[in-house]
Coordinates of N, CA and C in Angstrom, one line a residue:
L8 N 0.8 -1.2 0.0 CA 0.0 0.0 0.0 C 0.9 1.3 0.0
A9 N 2.0 1.2 0.7 CA 2.8 2.4 0.8 C 3.4 2.8 -0.6
M10 N 3.5 1.8 -1.4 CA 4.1 2.0 -2.7 C 3.1 2.4 -3.8
S11 N 1.8 2.4 -3.4 CA 0.7 2.7 -4.4 C 0.7 4.2 -4.7
N12 N -0.1 4.5 -5.7 CA -0.2 6.0 -6.0 C -1.0 6.7 -4.9
K13 N -1.6 6.0 -4.1 CA -2.4 6.7 -3.0 C -1.4 7.5 -2.1
H14 N -0.2 7.1 -2.0 CA 0.8 7.9 -1.2 C 1.9 8.5 -2.1
A15 N 1.6 8.8 -3.3 CA 2.6 9.4 -4.3 C 3.1 10.7 -3.8
Y16 N 2.4 11.4 -2.9 CA 2.9 12.7 -2.4 C 4.2 12.6 -1.6
C17 N 4.5 11.4 -1.2 CA 5.7 11.1 -0.4 C 6.7 10.5 -1.3
P18 N 8.0 11.0 -1.2 CA 9.0 10.5 -2.0 C 9.2 9.0 -1.9
R19 N 9.4 8.4 -3.1 CA 9.4 6.9 -3.2 C 10.4 6.3 -2.2
E20 N 11.6 6.9 -2.0 CA 12.7 6.3 -1.2 C 12.2 6.2 0.3
L21 N 11.3 7.1 0.7 CA 10.8 7.2 2.0 C 9.7 6.1 2.2
R22 N 9.2 5.6 1.1 CA 8.1 4.5 1.2 C 8.7 3.1 1.1
E23 N 10.0 3.0 0.8 CA 10.6 1.7 0.6 C 10.6 1.0 2.0
W24 N 10.5 -0.3 2.0 CA 10.4 -1.1 3.3 C 11.7 -0.9 4.1
K25 N 12.9 -0.9 3.5 CA 14.1 -0.8 4.2 C 14.1 0.5 5.1
F26 N 13.7 1.6 4.5 CA 13.7 2.9 5.2 C 12.6 2.8 6.3
R27 N 11.4 2.4 5.9 CA 10.3 2.3 6.8 C 10.5 1.4 8.0
F28 N 11.1 0.3 7.7 CA 11.4 -0.7 8.8 C 12.3 -0.1 9.9
S29 N 13.4 0.5 9.5 CA 14.3 1.1 10.5 C 13.6 2.2 11.2
R30 N 12.8 3.0 10.6 CA 12.1 4.1 11.3 C 11.1 3.6 12.2
L31 N 10.3 2.5 11.7 CA 9.3 1.9 12.6 C 9.9 1.4 13.9
C32 N 11.0 0.7 13.8 CA 11.7 0.1 14.9 C 12.2 1.2 15.9
A33 N 12.8 2.2 15.3 CA 13.3 3.3 16.2 C 12.2 4.0 16.9
E34 N 11.1 4.3 16.2 CA 10.0 5.0 16.8 C 9.3 4.2 17.9
I35 N 9.1 2.9 17.7 CA 8.5 2.1 18.7 C 9.4 1.9 19.9
R36 N 10.7 1.8 19.7 CA 11.6 1.6 20.8 C 11.6 2.9 21.6
S37 N 11.4 4.1 21.0 CA 11.4 5.3 21.8 C 10.2 5.4 22.7
W38 N 9.1 4.7 22.4 CA 7.9 4.8 23.3 C 8.1 4.0 24.6
D39 N 9.0 3.0 24.6 CA 9.2 2.2 25.8 C 7.9 1.6 26.3
A40 N 7.1 1.0 25.3 CA 5.8 0.5 25.6 C 5.8 -0.9 26.1
D41 N 4.9 -1.3 27.0 CA 4.7 -2.7 27.4 C 4.1 -3.6 26.4
C42 N 3.1 -3.0 25.6 CA 2.4 -3.7 24.6 C 2.3 -2.8 23.4
V43 N 2.7 -3.4 22.2 CA 2.6 -2.7 20.9 C 1.7 -3.4 20.0
C44 N 0.8 -2.7 19.5 CA -0.2 -3.3 18.5 C 0.0 -2.6 17.2
L45 N 0.4 -3.2 16.1 CA 0.5 -2.6 14.8 C -0.8 -3.0 14.0
Q46 N -1.2 -2.1 13.2 CA -2.4 -2.3 12.3 C -1.9 -2.2 10.9
E47 N -2.8 -2.8 10.0 CA -2.6 -2.7 8.6 C -1.2 -3.3 8.1
V48 N -0.9 -4.4 8.7 CA 0.3 -5.1 8.3 C -0.1 -6.1 7.2
K49 N 0.5 -5.8 6.0 CA 0.1 -6.7 4.9 C 0.6 -8.1 5.0
A50 N -0.1 -9.0 4.4 CA 0.3 -10.4 4.4 C 1.7 -10.6 3.8
S51 N 2.1 -9.8 2.9 CA 3.4 -9.9 2.3 C 4.5 -9.7 3.3
V52 N 4.2 -8.9 4.4 CA 5.2 -8.7 5.4 C 5.4 -9.9 6.3
L53 N 4.4 -10.8 6.3 CA 4.4 -12.0 7.1 C 5.7 -12.8 6.8
A54 N 6.1 -12.8 5.5 CA 7.3 -13.6 5.1 C 8.5 -13.0 5.7
K55 N 8.5 -11.7 6.0 CA 9.7 -11.0 6.6 C 9.6 -11.0 8.1
F56 N 8.5 -11.5 8.7 CA 8.3 -11.4 10.1 C 9.5 -12.2 10.9
E57 N 9.6 -13.4 10.6 CA 10.7 -14.2 11.4 C 12.1 -13.7 11.0
E58 N 12.3 -13.2 9.8 CA 13.6 -12.8 9.4 C 13.9 -11.4 9.9
Q59 N 13.0 -10.5 10.0 CA 13.3 -9.1 10.3 C 12.6 -8.6 11.6
L60 N 11.3 -8.7 11.7 CA 10.6 -8.1 12.8 C 10.8 -8.9 14.1
A61 N 10.7 -10.2 14.2 CA 10.8 -10.9 15.4 C 12.2 -10.7 16.1
P62 N 13.3 -10.8 15.3 CA 14.6 -10.6 15.9 C 14.8 -9.2 16.5
E63 N 14.2 -8.2 15.8 CA 14.3 -6.8 16.2 C 13.6 -6.6 17.6
W64 N 12.4 -7.2 17.7 CA 11.6 -7.1 18.9 C 12.3 -7.9 20.0
R65 N 12.9 -9.0 19.8 CA 13.6 -9.8 20.8 C 14.8 -9.0 21.4
L66 N 15.4 -8.2 20.5 CA 16.5 -7.4 21.0 C 16.1 -6.4 22.0
V67 N 14.9 -5.8 21.9 CA 14.4 -4.8 22.9 C 13.5 -5.4 23.9
G68 N 13.5 -6.8 24.0 CA 12.8 -7.4 25.1 C 11.3 -7.7 24.9
H69 N 10.9 -7.8 23.7 CA 9.5 -8.1 23.4 C 9.4 -9.5 22.7
V70 N 8.3 -10.1 22.9 CA 7.9 -11.3 22.2 C 6.6 -10.9 21.5
G71 N 6.3 -11.6 20.4 CA 5.0 -11.2 19.7 C 4.6 -12.2 18.7
A72 N 3.5 -11.8 18.0 CA 2.8 -12.6 17.1 C 2.3 -11.8 15.9
M73 N 2.4 -12.4 14.8 CA 1.8 -11.9 13.6 C 1.3 -13.1 12.8
R74 N 0.1 -13.1 12.4 CA -0.4 -14.3 11.7 C -1.5 -13.9 10.8
G75 N -1.6 -14.5 9.6 CA -2.7 -14.2 8.7 C -2.6 -15.1 7.5
R76 N -3.6 -15.1 6.7 CA -3.6 -15.9 5.5 C -3.6 -15.0 4.3
S77 N -4.3 -14.0 4.3 CA -4.4 -13.0 3.2 C -4.9 -11.7 3.8
G78 N -4.9 -10.7 3.0 CA -5.4 -9.4 3.4 C -4.5 -8.6 4.3
I79 N -5.0 -7.8 5.2 CA -4.3 -7.0 6.1 C -4.5 -7.4 7.5
F80 N -3.5 -7.7 8.3 CA -3.6 -8.2 9.6 C -2.8 -7.3 10.6
P81 N -3.2 -7.4 11.9 CA -2.4 -6.7 12.9 C -1.2 -7.6 13.4
A82 N -0.3 -7.0 14.1 CA 0.8 -7.7 14.8 C 0.8 -7.2 16.2
T83 N 1.1 -8.1 17.1 CA 1.1 -7.7 18.6 C 2.4 -8.1 19.2
F84 N 2.9 -7.2 20.0 CA 4.2 -7.5 20.8 C 4.0 -7.1 22.2
I85 N 4.6 -7.8 23.1 CA 4.5 -7.5 24.6 C 5.9 -7.6 25.2
R86 N 6.1 -6.7 26.1 CA 7.5 -6.7 26.8 C 7.6 -7.8 27.7
Q87 N 8.7 -8.4 27.7 CA 9.0 -9.4 28.8 C 9.5 -8.7 30.0
E88 N 9.2 -9.3 31.2 CA 9.6 -8.7 32.4 C 11.1 -8.6 32.4
A89 N 11.6 -7.5 33.0 CA 13.1 -7.3 33.1 C 13.7 -8.5 33.8
G90 N 14.7 -9.1 33.2 CA 15.4 -10.2 33.7 C 14.7 -11.5 33.6
A91 N 13.5 -11.5 33.2 CA 12.7 -12.8 33.0 C 12.4 -13.0 31.6
R92 N 13.0 -13.9 30.9 CA 12.8 -14.1 29.5 C 11.9 -15.2 29.2
D93 N 10.9 -15.4 30.1 CA 10.0 -16.6 29.8 C 8.6 -16.2 29.6
T94 N 8.3 -14.9 29.2 CA 7.0 -14.6 28.7 C 6.9 -15.4 27.4
T95 N 5.8 -16.1 27.2 CA 5.6 -16.9 26.1 C 4.3 -16.6 25.4
V96 N 4.3 -16.9 24.1 CA 3.0 -16.8 23.3 C 2.4 -18.2 23.4
L97 N 1.3 -18.3 24.1 CA 0.6 -19.5 24.2 C -0.2 -19.9 23.0
G98 N -0.7 -18.9 22.3 CA -1.5 -19.2 21.1 C -1.9 -17.9 20.3
T99 N -2.1 -18.0 19.1 CA -2.6 -16.9 18.3 C -3.9 -17.4 17.5
H100 N -4.8 -16.5 17.4 CA -6.0 -16.8 16.6 C -6.3 -15.6 15.7
A101 N -6.2 -15.9 14.4 CA -6.4 -14.9 13.4 C -7.7 -15.1 12.6
A102 N -8.4 -14.1 12.4 CA -9.6 -14.2 11.6 C -9.7 -13.0 10.6
L103 N -10.0 -13.4 9.4 CA -10.3 -12.4 8.4 C -11.8 -12.1 8.4
F104 N -12.2 -10.9 8.6 CA -13.6 -10.6 8.8 C -14.5 -11.1 7.6
S105 N -14.0 -10.9 6.4 CA -14.7 -11.3 5.2 C -15.0 -12.8 5.2
E106 N -14.1 -13.6 5.7 CA -14.3 -15.0 5.8 C -15.3 -15.3 6.9
E107 N -15.2 -14.6 8.0 CA -16.2 -14.8 9.1 C -17.6 -14.5 8.6
F108 N -17.8 -13.5 7.9 CA -19.1 -13.1 7.4 C -19.6 -14.1 6.3
R109 N -18.7 -14.6 5.5 CA -19.1 -15.6 4.5 C -19.6 -16.8 5.2
L110 N -18.9 -17.3 6.2 CA -19.3 -18.5 6.9 C -20.7 -18.2 7.7
A111 N -20.8 -17.0 8.2 CA -22.1 -16.7 8.9 C -23.3 -16.7 7.9
R112 N -23.0 -16.2 6.7 CA -24.1 -16.1 5.7 C -24.5 -17.6 5.3
Q113 N -23.5 -18.4 5.1 CA -23.7 -19.8 4.7 C -24.5 -20.5 5.9
K114 N -24.1 -20.3 7.1 CA -24.8 -20.9 8.2 C -26.2 -20.5 8.3
N115 N -26.5 -19.2 8.1 CA -27.9 -18.7 8.2 C -28.7 -19.1 7.0
G116 N -28.1 -19.3 5.9 CA -28.8 -19.8 4.7 C -29.7 -18.7 4.0
S117 N -29.6 -17.5 4.5 CA -30.3 -16.4 3.8 C -29.7 -15.1 4.1
D118 N -30.2 -14.1 3.4 CA -29.7 -12.7 3.7 C -30.6 -12.1 4.8
K119 N -30.1 -12.1 6.0 CA -30.9 -11.5 7.1 C -30.6 -10.0 7.1
V120 N -29.6 -9.6 6.4 CA -29.4 -8.2 6.1 C -29.3 -8.0 4.6
G121 N -29.4 -6.7 4.2 CA -29.4 -6.4 2.8 C -28.2 -7.0 2.0
S122 N -28.4 -7.3 0.8 CA -27.3 -7.9 0.0 C -26.1 -6.9 -0.2
Q123 N -26.4 -5.6 -0.2 CA -25.4 -4.6 -0.4 C -24.5 -4.6 0.8
L124 N -25.0 -4.8 2.0 CA -24.2 -4.9 3.2 C -23.3 -6.1 3.2
W125 N -23.9 -7.3 2.8 CA -23.1 -8.5 2.7 C -22.0 -8.3 1.7
R126 N -22.2 -7.7 0.6 CA -21.1 -7.5 -0.4 C -20.0 -6.6 0.2
K127 N -20.4 -5.6 0.9 CA -19.4 -4.7 1.6 C -18.6 -5.4 2.6
L128 N -19.3 -6.2 3.5 CA -18.7 -7.0 4.5 C -17.7 -8.0 3.9
Q129 N -18.0 -8.6 2.9 CA -17.2 -9.7 2.3 C -16.1 -9.1 1.4
S130 N -16.1 -7.8 1.1 CA -15.1 -7.2 0.2 C -13.9 -6.6 1.0
R131 N -14.0 -6.6 2.3 CA -13.0 -6.0 3.2 C -11.9 -6.9 3.5
D132 N -10.7 -6.4 3.7 CA -9.5 -7.2 4.1 C -9.2 -7.2 5.5
E133 N -9.9 -6.4 6.3 CA -9.5 -6.3 7.8 C -9.7 -7.6 8.5
G134 N -9.0 -7.7 9.6 CA -9.1 -8.9 10.4 C -8.8 -8.6 11.9
V135 N -8.7 -9.7 12.7 CA -8.4 -9.6 14.1 C -7.3 -10.6 14.4
L136 N -6.4 -10.2 15.3 CA -5.4 -11.1 15.8 C -5.6 -11.2 17.3
I137 N -5.9 -12.3 17.9 CA -6.0 -12.5 19.3 C -4.8 -13.3 19.7
T138 N -4.0 -12.8 20.6 CA -2.8 -13.4 21.1 C -2.9 -13.7 22.6
V139 N -2.6 -14.9 23.0 CA -2.6 -15.3 24.4 C -1.2 -15.4 24.9
F140 N -0.8 -14.6 25.9 CA 0.5 -14.6 26.4 C 0.5 -15.2 27.8
R141 N 1.6 -15.8 28.2 CA 1.8 -16.3 29.6 C 2.9 -15.5 30.2
R142 N 2.7 -14.7 31.2 CA 3.7 -13.9 31.9 C 4.3 -14.7 33.1
P143 N 5.5 -14.5 33.4 CA 6.1 -15.2 34.5 C 5.5 -14.9 35.8
G144 N 5.2 -15.9 36.6 CA 4.6 -15.7 37.9 C 3.1 -15.4 38.0
E145 N 2.5 -15.3 36.8 CA 1.0 -15.0 36.8 C 0.2 -16.2 36.5
Q146 N -0.9 -16.4 37.2 CA -1.7 -17.6 37.0 C -2.6 -17.4 35.7
R147 N -3.1 -16.2 35.5 CA -4.0 -16.0 34.4 C -3.2 -15.5 33.2
P148 N -3.5 -16.0 32.0 CA -2.9 -15.5 30.8 C -3.3 -14.1 30.5
L149 N -2.6 -13.4 29.7 CA -2.9 -12.1 29.2 C -3.4 -12.3 27.8
V150 N -4.6 -11.8 27.5 CA -5.1 -11.9 26.1 C -5.2 -10.5 25.5
V151 N -4.6 -10.4 24.3 CA -4.7 -9.1 23.6 C -5.4 -9.3 22.3
A152 N -6.5 -8.6 22.1 CA -7.2 -8.6 20.8 C -6.8 -7.3 20.1
N153 N -6.3 -7.5 18.9 CA -5.8 -6.4 18.1 C -6.4 -6.4 16.7
T154 N -7.1 -5.3 16.3 CA -7.8 -5.3 15.1 C -7.7 -4.0 14.4
H155 N -8.1 -4.0 13.1 CA -8.2 -2.8 12.3 C -9.6 -2.9 11.8
L156 N -10.4 -1.8 12.1 CA -11.8 -1.8 11.6 C -11.9 -0.9 10.4
Y157 N -12.9 -1.1 9.5 CA -13.1 -0.3 8.3 C -13.3 1.1 8.7
W158 N -12.7 2.0 8.0 CA -12.6 3.4 8.4 C -13.7 4.3 7.9
D159 N -14.3 4.0 6.8 CA -15.2 4.9 6.0 C -16.5 5.2 6.8
P160 N -16.6 6.5 7.1 CA -17.8 7.0 7.9 C -19.1 6.8 7.2
R161 N -19.1 6.5 5.9 CA -20.4 6.3 5.2 C -20.9 4.9 5.5
F162 N -20.1 4.0 6.1 CA -20.5 2.6 6.4 C -20.2 2.3 7.9
P163 N -20.9 3.0 8.8 CA -20.7 2.7 10.2 C -21.1 1.3 10.6
H164 N -22.1 0.8 9.9 CA -22.6 -0.6 10.2 C -21.5 -1.6 9.9
V165 N -20.7 -1.4 8.9 CA -19.6 -2.3 8.6 C -18.6 -2.4 9.8
K166 N -18.2 -1.2 10.3 CA -17.3 -1.2 11.4 C -18.0 -1.8 12.6
A167 N -19.3 -1.6 12.9 CA -20.0 -2.2 14.0 C -20.0 -3.7 13.9
M168 N -20.3 -4.2 12.7 CA -20.4 -5.7 12.5 C -19.0 -6.3 12.6
Q169 N -17.9 -5.6 12.2 CA -16.6 -6.1 12.3 C -16.2 -6.2 13.8
A170 N -16.6 -5.1 14.6 CA -16.3 -5.1 16.0 C -17.0 -6.3 16.7
A171 N -18.3 -6.5 16.3 CA -19.0 -7.6 16.9 C -18.4 -9.0 16.5
A172 N -17.9 -9.1 15.3 CA -17.2 -10.4 14.9 C -16.0 -10.6 15.7
A173 N -15.2 -9.5 16.0 CA -14.0 -9.6 16.8 C -14.3 -10.0 18.2
V174 N -15.4 -9.5 18.8 CA -15.8 -9.9 20.1 C -16.3 -11.4 20.2
V175 N -17.0 -11.8 19.2 CA -17.5 -13.2 19.1 C -16.2 -14.1 19.0
R176 N -15.3 -13.7 18.1 CA -14.1 -14.5 18.0 C -13.3 -14.6 19.3
Y177 N -13.2 -13.4 20.0 CA -12.5 -13.4 21.3 C -13.2 -14.3 22.3
G178 N -14.5 -14.2 22.3 CA -15.3 -15.1 23.2 C -15.1 -16.5 23.0
S179 N -14.8 -16.9 21.8 CA -14.7 -18.3 21.5 C -13.3 -18.9 21.9
I180 N -12.4 -18.0 22.2 CA -11.1 -18.6 22.6 C -10.6 -18.0 24.0
A181 N -11.2 -17.0 24.5 CA -10.8 -16.4 25.8 C -10.8 -17.4 26.9
P182 N -9.8 -17.4 27.8 CA -9.9 -18.2 29.0 C -11.1 -17.8 29.9
R183 N -11.7 -18.8 30.4 CA -12.9 -18.6 31.2 C -12.5 -18.6 32.7
K184 N -13.2 -17.8 33.4 CA -13.1 -17.7 34.9 C -13.7 -19.0 35.5
R185 N -13.0 -19.6 36.4 CA -13.5 -20.8 37.0 C -14.1 -20.6 38.4

């Protein structure tokens, strides 16, 4: 997306991954954050994750997850406790909203909402990444749901349905209180 004409106002060399990657890492390191959630990470970056992103985050004490099949997905990173390098990723659950809505439509067997809405819902690339972390010395896992919702104010119902789908997905995997 950064290389598309949509961002042609910005010089091409500033949009190249090599430049953007180094700036992204420097910026996020400067925040000194405990949890970092990135949005709009394209699936093509997934191939670079283990090679470039994960090692960079480990250097500054974070573990994380990025997972997806297609479209645009989020990535989530969490700081490990100082001196304790055993924060672990217990699991990741990724869902592409268009696939969630396609399956819901098949399950219902009919258009319970207008066909224009179904087309819009199924045409979007946004998704949710739910990452379950185990922190040292803590009984309960930490669950982070990271998503990017459709931005267009002309379609608030799309954003609302995507948020609902993210909550349903979270509810299907979240640890239950006993």
